[in-house]
mmCIF file of C-alpha atoms in Angstrom:
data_model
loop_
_atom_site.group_PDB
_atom_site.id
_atom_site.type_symbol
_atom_site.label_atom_id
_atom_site.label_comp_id
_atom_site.label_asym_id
_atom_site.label_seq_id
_atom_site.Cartn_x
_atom_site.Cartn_y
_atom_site.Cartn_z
ATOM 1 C CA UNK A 1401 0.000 0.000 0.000
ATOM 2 C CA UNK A 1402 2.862 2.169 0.657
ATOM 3 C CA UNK A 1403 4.672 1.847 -2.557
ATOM 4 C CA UNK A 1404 1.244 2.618 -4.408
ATOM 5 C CA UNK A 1405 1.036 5.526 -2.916
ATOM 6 C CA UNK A 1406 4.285 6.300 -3.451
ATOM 7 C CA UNK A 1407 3.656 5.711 -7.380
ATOM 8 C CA UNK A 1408 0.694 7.742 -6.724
ATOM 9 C CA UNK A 1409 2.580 10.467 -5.455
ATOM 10 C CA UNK A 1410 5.292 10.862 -8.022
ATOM 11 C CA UNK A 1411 2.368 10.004 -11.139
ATOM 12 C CA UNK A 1412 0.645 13.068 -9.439
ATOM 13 C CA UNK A 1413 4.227 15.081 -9.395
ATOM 14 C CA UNK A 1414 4.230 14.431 -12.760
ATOM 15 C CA UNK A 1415 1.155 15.656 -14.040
ATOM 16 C CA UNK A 1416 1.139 18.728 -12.127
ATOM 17 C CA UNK A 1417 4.704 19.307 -13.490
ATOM 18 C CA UNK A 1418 3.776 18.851 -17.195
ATOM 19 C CA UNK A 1419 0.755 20.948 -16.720
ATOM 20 C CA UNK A 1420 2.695 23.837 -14.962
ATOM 21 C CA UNK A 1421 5.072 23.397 -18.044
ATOM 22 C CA UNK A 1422 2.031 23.668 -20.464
ATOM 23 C CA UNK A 1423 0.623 26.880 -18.402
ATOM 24 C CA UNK A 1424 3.842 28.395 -18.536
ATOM 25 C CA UNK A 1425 4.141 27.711 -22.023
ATOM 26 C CA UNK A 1426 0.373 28.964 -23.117
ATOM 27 C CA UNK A 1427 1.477 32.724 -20.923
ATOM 28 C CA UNK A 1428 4.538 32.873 -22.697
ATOM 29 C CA UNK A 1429 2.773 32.784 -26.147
ATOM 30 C CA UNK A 1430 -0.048 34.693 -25.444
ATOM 31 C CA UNK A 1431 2.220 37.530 -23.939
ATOM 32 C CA UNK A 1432 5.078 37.167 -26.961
ATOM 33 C CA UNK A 1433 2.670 35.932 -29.349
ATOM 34 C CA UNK A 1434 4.254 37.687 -32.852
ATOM 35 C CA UNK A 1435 7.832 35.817 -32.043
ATOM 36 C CA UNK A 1436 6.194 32.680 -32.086
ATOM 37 C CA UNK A 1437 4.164 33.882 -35.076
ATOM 38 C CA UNK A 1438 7.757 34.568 -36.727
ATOM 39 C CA UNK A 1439 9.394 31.284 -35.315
ATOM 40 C CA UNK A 1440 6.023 29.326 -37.416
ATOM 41 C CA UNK A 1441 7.370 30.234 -40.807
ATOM 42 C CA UNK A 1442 11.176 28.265 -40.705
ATOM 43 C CA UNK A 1443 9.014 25.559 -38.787
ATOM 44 C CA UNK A 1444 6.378 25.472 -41.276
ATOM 45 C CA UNK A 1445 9.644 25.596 -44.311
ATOM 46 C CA UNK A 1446 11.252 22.660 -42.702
ATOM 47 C CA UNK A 1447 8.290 20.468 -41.712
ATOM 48 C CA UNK A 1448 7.316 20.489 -45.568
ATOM 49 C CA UNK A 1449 10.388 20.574 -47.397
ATOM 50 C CA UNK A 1450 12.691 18.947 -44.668
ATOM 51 C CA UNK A 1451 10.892 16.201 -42.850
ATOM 52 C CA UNK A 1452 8.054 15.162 -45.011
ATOM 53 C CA UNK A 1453 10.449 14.300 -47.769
ATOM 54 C CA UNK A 1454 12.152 11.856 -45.337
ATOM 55 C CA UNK A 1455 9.060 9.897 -45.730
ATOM 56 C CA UNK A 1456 10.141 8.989 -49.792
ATOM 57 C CA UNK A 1457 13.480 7.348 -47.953
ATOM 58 C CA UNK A 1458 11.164 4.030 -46.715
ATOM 59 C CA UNK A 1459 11.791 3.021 -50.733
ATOM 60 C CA UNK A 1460 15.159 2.215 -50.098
ATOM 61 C CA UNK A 1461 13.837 -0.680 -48.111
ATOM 62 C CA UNK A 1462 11.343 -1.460 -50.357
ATOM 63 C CA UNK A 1463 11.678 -3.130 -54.319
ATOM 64 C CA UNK A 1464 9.770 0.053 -55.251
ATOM 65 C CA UNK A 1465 7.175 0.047 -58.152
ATOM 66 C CA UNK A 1466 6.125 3.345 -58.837
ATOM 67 C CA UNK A 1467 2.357 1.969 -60.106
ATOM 68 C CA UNK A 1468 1.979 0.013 -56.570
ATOM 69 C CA UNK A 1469 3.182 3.351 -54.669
ATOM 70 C CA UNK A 1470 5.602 3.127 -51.781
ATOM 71 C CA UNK A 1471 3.570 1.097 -49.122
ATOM 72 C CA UNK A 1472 2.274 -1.417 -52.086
ATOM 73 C CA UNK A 1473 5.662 -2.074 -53.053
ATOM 74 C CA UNK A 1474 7.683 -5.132 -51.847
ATOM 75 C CA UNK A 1475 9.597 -5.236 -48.988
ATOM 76 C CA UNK A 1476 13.188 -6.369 -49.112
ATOM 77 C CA UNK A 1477 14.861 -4.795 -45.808
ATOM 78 C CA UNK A 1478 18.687 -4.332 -46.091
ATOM 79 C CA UNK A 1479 19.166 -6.312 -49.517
ATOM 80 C CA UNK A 1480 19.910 -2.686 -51.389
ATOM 81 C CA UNK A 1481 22.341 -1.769 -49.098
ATOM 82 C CA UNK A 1482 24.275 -5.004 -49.269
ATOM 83 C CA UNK A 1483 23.952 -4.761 -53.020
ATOM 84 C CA UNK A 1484 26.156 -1.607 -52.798
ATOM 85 C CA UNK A 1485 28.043 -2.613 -49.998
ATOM 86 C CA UNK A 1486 29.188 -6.009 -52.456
ATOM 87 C CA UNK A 1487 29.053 -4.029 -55.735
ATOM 88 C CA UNK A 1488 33.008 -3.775 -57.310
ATOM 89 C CA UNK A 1489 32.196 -0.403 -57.659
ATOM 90 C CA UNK A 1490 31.819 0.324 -53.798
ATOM 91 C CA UNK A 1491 35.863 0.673 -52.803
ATOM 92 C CA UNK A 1492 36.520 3.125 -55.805
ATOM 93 C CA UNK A 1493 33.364 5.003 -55.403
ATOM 94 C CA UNK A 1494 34.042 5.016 -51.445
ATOM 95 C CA UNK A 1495 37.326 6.276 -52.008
ATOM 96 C CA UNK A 1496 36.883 8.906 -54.387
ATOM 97 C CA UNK A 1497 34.203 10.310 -52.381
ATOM 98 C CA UNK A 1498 36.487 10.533 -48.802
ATOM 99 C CA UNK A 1499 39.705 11.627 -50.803
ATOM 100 C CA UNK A 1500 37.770 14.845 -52.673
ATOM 101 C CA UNK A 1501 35.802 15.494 -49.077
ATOM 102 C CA UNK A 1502 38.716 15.334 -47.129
ATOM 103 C CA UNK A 1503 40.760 17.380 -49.828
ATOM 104 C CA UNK A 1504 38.423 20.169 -49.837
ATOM 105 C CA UNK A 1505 37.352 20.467 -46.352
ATOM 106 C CA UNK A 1506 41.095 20.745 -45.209
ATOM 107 C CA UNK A 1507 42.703 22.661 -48.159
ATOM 108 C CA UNK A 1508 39.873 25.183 -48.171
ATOM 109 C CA UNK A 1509 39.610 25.646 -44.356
ATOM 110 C CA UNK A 1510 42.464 28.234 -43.424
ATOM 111 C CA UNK A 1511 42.259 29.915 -46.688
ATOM 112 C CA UNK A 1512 39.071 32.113 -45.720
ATOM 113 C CA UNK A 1513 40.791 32.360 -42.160
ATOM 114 C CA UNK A 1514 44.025 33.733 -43.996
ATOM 115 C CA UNK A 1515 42.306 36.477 -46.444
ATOM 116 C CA UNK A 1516 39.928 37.334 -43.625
ATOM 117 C CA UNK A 1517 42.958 38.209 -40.814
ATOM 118 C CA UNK A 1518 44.401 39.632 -44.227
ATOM 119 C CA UNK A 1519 42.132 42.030 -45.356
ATOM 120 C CA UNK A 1520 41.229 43.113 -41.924
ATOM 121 C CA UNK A 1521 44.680 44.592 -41.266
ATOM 122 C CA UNK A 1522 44.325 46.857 -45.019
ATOM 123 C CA UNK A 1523 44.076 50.621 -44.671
ATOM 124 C CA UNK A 1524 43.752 51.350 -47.878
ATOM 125 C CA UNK A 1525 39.643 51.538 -48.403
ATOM 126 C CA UNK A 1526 39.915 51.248 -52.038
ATOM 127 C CA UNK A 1527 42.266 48.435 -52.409
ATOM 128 C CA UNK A 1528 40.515 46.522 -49.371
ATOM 129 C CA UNK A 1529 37.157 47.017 -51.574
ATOM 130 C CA UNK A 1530 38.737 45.805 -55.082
ATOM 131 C CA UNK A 1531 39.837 42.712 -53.599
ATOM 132 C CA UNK A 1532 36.811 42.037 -51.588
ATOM 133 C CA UNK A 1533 35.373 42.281 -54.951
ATOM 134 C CA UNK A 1534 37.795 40.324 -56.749
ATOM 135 C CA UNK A 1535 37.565 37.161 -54.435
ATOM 136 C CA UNK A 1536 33.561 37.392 -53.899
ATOM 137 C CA UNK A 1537 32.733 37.547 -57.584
ATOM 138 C CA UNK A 1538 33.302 33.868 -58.818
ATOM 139 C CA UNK A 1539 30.975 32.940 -56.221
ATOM 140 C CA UNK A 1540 28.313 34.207 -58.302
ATOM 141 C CA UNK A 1541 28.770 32.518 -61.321
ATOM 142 C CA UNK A 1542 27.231 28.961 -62.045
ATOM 143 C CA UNK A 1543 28.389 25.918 -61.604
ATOM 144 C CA UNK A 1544 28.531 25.321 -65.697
ATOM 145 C CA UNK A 1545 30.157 28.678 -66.743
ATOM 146 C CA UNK A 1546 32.638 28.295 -64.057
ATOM 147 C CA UNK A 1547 33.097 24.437 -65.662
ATOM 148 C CA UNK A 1548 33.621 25.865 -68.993
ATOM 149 C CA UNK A 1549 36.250 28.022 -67.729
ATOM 150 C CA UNK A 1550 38.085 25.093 -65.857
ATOM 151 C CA UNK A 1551 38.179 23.377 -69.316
ATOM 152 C CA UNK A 1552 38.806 25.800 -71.391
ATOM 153 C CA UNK A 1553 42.116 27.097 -69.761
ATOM 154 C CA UNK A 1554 43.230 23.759 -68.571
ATOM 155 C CA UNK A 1555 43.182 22.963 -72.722
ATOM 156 C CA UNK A 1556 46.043 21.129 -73.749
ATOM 157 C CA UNK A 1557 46.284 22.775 -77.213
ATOM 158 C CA UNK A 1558 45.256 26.829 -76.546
ATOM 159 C CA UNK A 1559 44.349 26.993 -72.677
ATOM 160 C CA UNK A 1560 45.784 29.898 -70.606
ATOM 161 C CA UNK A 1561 47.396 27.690 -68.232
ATOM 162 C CA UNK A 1562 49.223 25.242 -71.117
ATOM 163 C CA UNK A 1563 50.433 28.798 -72.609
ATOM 164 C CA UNK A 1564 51.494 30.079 -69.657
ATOM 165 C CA UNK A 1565 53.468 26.444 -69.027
ATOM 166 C CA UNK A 1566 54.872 26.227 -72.390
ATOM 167 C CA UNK A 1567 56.105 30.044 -71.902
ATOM 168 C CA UNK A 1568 58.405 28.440 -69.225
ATOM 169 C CA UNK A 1569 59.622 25.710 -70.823
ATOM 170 C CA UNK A 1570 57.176 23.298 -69.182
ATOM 171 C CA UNK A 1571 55.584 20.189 -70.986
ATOM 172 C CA UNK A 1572 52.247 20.183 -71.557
ATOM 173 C CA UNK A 1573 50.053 18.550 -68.975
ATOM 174 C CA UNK A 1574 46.067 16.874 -70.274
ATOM 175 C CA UNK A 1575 44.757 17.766 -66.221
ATOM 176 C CA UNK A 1576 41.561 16.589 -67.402
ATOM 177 C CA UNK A 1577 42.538 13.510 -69.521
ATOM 178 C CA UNK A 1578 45.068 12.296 -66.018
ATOM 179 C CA UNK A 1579 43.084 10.604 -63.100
ATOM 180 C CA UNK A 1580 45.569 11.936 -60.825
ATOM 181 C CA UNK A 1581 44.945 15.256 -61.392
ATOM 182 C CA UNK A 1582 41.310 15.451 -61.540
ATOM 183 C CA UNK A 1583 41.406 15.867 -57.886
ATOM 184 C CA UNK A 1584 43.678 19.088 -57.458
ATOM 185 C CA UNK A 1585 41.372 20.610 -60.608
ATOM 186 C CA UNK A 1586 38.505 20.381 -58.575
ATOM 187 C CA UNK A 1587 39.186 21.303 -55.391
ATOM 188 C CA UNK A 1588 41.956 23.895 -56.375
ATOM 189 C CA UNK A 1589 38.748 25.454 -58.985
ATOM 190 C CA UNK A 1590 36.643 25.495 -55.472
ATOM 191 C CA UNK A 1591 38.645 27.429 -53.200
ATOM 192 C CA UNK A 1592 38.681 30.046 -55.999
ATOM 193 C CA UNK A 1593 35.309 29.904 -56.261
ATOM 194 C CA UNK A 1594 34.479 30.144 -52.600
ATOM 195 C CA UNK A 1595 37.363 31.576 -50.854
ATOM 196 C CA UNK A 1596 36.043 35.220 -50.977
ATOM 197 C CA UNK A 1597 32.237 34.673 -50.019
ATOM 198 C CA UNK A 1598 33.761 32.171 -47.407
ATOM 199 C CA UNK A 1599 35.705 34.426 -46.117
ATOM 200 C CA UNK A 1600 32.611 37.223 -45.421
ATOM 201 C CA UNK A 1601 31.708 35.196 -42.170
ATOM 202 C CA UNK A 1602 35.329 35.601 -40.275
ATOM 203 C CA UNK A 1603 35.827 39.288 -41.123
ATOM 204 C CA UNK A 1604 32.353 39.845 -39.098
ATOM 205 C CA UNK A 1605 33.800 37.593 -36.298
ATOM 206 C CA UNK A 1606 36.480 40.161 -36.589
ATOM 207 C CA UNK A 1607 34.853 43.255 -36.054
ATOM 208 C CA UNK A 1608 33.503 41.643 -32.937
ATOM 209 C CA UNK A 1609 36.572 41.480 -31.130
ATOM 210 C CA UNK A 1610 36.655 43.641 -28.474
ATOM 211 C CA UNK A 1611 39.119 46.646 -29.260
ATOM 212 C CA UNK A 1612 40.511 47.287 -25.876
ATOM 213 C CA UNK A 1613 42.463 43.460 -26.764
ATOM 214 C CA UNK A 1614 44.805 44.972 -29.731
ATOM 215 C CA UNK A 1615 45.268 48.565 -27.494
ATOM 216 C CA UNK A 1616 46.744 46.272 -24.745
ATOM 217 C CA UNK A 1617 48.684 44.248 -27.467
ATOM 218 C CA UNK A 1618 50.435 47.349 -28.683
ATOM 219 C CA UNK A 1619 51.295 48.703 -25.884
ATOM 220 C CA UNK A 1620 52.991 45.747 -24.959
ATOM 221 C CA UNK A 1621 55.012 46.122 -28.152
ATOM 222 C CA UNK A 1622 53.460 43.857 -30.234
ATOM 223 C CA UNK A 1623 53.195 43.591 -34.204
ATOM 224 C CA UNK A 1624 50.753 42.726 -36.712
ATOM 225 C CA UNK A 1625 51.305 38.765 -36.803
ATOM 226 C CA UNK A 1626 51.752 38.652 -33.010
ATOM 227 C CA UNK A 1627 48.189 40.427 -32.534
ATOM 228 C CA UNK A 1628 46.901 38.544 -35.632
ATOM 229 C CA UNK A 1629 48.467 35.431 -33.733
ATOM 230 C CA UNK A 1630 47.497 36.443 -29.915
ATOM 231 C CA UNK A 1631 44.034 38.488 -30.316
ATOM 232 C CA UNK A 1632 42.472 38.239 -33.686
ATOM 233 C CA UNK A 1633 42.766 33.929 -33.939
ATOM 234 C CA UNK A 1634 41.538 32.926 -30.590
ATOM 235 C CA UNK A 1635 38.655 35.714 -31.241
ATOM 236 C CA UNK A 1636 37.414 33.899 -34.400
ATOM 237 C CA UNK A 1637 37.855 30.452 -33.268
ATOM 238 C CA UNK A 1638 34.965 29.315 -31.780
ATOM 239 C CA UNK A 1639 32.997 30.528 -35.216
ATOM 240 C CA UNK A 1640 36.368 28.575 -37.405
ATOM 241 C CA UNK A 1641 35.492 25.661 -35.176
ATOM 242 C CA UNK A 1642 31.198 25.746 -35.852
ATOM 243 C CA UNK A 1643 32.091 26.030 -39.393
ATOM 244 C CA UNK A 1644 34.219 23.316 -39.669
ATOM 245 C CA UNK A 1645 31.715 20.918 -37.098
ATOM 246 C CA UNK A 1646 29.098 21.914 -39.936
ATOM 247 C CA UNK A 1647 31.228 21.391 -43.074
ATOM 248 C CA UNK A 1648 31.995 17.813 -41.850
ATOM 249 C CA UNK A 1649 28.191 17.722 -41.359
ATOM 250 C CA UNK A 1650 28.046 17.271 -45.310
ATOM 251 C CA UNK A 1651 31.615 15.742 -45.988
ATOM 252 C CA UNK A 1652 30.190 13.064 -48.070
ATOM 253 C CA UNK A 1653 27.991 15.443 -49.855
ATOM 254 C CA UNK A 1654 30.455 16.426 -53.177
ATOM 255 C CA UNK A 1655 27.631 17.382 -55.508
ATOM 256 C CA UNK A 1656 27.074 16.050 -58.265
ATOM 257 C CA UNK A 1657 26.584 18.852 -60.725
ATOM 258 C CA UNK A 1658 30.398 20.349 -60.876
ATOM 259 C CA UNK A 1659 31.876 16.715 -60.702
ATOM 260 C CA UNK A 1660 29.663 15.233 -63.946
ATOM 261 C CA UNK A 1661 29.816 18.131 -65.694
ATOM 262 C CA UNK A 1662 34.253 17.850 -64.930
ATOM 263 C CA UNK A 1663 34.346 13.992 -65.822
ATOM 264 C CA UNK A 1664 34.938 12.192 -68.858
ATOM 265 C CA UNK A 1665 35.768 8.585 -69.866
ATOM 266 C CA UNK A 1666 39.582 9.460 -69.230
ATOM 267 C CA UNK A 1667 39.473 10.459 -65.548
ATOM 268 C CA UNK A 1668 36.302 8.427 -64.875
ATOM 269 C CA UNK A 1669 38.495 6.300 -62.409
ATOM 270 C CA UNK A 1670 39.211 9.064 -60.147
ATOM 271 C CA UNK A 1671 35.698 11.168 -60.555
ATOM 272 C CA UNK A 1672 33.047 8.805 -59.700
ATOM 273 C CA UNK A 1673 31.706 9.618 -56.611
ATOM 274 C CA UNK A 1674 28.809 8.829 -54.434
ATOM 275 C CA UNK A 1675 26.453 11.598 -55.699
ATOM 276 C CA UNK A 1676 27.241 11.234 -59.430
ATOM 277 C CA UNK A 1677 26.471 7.360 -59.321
ATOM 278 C CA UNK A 1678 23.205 7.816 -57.351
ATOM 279 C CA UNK A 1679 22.180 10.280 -60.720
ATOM 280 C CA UNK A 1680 23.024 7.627 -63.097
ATOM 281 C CA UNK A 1681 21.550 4.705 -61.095
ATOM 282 C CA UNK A 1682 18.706 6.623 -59.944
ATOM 283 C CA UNK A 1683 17.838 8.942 -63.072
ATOM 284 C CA UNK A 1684 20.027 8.966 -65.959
ATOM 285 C CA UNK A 1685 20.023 5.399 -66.010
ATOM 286 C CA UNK A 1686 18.125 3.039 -68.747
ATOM 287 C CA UNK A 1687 16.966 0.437 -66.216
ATOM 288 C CA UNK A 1688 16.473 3.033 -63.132
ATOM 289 C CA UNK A 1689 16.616 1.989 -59.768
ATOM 290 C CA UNK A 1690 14.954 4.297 -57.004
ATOM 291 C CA UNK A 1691 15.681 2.080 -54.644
ATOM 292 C CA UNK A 1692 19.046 1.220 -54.954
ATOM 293 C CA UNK A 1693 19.865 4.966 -55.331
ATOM 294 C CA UNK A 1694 17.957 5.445 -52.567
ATOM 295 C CA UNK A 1695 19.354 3.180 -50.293
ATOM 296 C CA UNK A 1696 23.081 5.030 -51.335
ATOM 297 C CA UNK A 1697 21.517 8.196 -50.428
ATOM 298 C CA UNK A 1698 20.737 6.989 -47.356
ATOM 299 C CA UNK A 1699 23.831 5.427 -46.182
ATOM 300 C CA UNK A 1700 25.705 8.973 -47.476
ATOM 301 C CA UNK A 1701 23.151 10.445 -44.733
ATOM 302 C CA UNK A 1702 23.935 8.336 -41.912
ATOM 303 C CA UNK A 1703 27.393 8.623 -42.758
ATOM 304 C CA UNK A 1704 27.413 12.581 -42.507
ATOM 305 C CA UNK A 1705 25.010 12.398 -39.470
ATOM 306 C CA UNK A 1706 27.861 10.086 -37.454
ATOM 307 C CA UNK A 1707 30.471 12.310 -38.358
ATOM 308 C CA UNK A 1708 28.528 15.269 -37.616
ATOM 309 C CA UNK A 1709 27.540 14.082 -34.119
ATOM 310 C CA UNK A 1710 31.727 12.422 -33.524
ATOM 311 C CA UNK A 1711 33.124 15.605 -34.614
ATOM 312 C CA UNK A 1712 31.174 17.996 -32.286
ATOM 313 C CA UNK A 1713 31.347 15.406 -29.406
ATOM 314 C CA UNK A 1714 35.479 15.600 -30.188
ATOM 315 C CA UNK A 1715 35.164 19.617 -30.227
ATOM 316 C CA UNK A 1716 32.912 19.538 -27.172
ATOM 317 C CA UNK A 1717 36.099 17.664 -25.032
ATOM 318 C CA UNK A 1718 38.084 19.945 -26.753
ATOM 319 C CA UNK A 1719 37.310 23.223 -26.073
ATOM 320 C CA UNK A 1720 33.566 24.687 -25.256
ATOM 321 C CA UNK A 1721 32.775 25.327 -28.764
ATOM 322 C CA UNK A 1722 30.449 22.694 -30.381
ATOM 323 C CA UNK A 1723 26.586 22.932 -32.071
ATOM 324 C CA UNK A 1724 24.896 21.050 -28.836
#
């Protein structure tokens, strides 16, 4: 009798708890009512075109018909998943896929750091502006102009970089006909592409950094790289350290518009990736498989959700910088 009272007690706790939490809740919105009328829209965005889309990923579990729909089609559990894992394909594909992430993410993660602490020491308004300009505006243009450009100056017979080589008495390099270089193209092309626009975020980190820090540096005697160094770094960390928790978020996620519109049958050993094969499987394919490119998607997901979730568990021990 005493222990069911007990329950009693604590069931009772409970309730009155989770209805003190729902009062407290229904005052707060009826006394803030337009932030939560501003906090609907981005919940609204995500529930349609985030979540509900999840629902389409059940097909990679499923032999799916599109005639019987995705609950009338078959169910096959894991078998699309060990199809990849088994395929011959799955080492190089695999491979490519970590070598261009890992490439990118760690070649293109001090450069924005570098131009930021760079242009934040210029003086010179005008020059600070140009170059600001300079570095932001191939972020603008498309993924297929900026293709172009990649292949027309990396032409072995009248690009700008094969004139500029054979002006030095170099030999003449095919970059995009060479497996081995197909890598360095494309992430070299990115941080170009990005670097400026990238960059935007730490110069605002920056300006946040309280002024009184550089006085005190100067007085004792200190010079540009030493406050760079001392002040300016450990002031833009924690937002160099979000960044990177959120680019490993989507390390396995390449794209697969710059890569397929960069491959050919020459470099096709080095250029398949994850995200190009689920295209062909899934779409561009003669016998297409939603299933099977579904079930790749997926595993790329879970993939870049473990990372995610390791990476800002690592920072977290680290430091006191992490998403959660």
């Amino acid at each position: 009798m005493e222990v069911s009272a007990s329950k009693r007690g604590i069931l009772s706790a409970s309730v009155v708890k989770k209805e003190s939490y729902l009062s407290r809740l229904k005052k707060n919105a009826s006394s803030h009512w337009q932030l939560y009328v501003l906090m609907l829209l981005p919940i609204i965005y995500l529930l349609i075109f985030k979540y509900v889309p999840m629902y389409g990923a059940l097909i990679a579990f499923k032999n799916y018909i599109p005639t019987k729909g995705v609950w009338g089609s078959e169910w096959v559990g894991l078998k699309h998943f060990d199809r990849f894992f088994h395929s011959y394909e799955f080492v190089r594909i695999m491979k490519n896929t970590i070598l261009l992430s890992i490439y990118s993410l760690f070649a293109g993660f001090p450069f924005p750091i570098i131009l930021a602490l760079s242009l934040n020491y210029v003086n010179a308004r005008f020059f600070k502006k140009t170059v600001q300009m300079i570095t932001y505006a191939p972020h603008f243009i498309s993924v297929v102009v900026m293709v172009g450009i990649i292949l027309q100056m990396m032409d072995p017979r009248v690009g700008l970089v094969q004139t500029i080589m054979k002006y030095f008495g170099l030999p003449t390099i095919n970059f995009m006909g060479i497996p081995e270089w197909f890598s360095h193209v494309f992430v070299w092309s990115g941080i170009w592409q990005n670097v400026g626009f990238s960059c935007i975020i730490y110069l605002a980190a920056l300006a946040a950094v309280d002024p009184s820090l550089h006085e005190a540096a100067v007085v004792d005697g200190a010079n540009k790289v030493q406050r760079m160094w001392h002040v300016d770094l450990p002031g833009i960390m924690p937002v160099a350290v979000i960044l990177l928790i959120m680019n490993t978020g989507h390390v396995l996620d390449i794209g697969f518009e710059k890569v397929l519109l960069m491959q050919n049958p020459l470099n096709m050993s080095s250029s398949e990736v994850i995200d190009t094969f689920v295209y062909k499987v899934g779409l561009a394919s003669t016998a297409i498989n939603y299933s099977y490119s579904s079930a790749i998607g997926l595993f790329k997901s879970v993939i870049n959700l473990v990372l995610l979730v390791l990476v800002n568990r690592i920072a977290r021990k680290l430091g006191q910088t992490s998403l959660w």
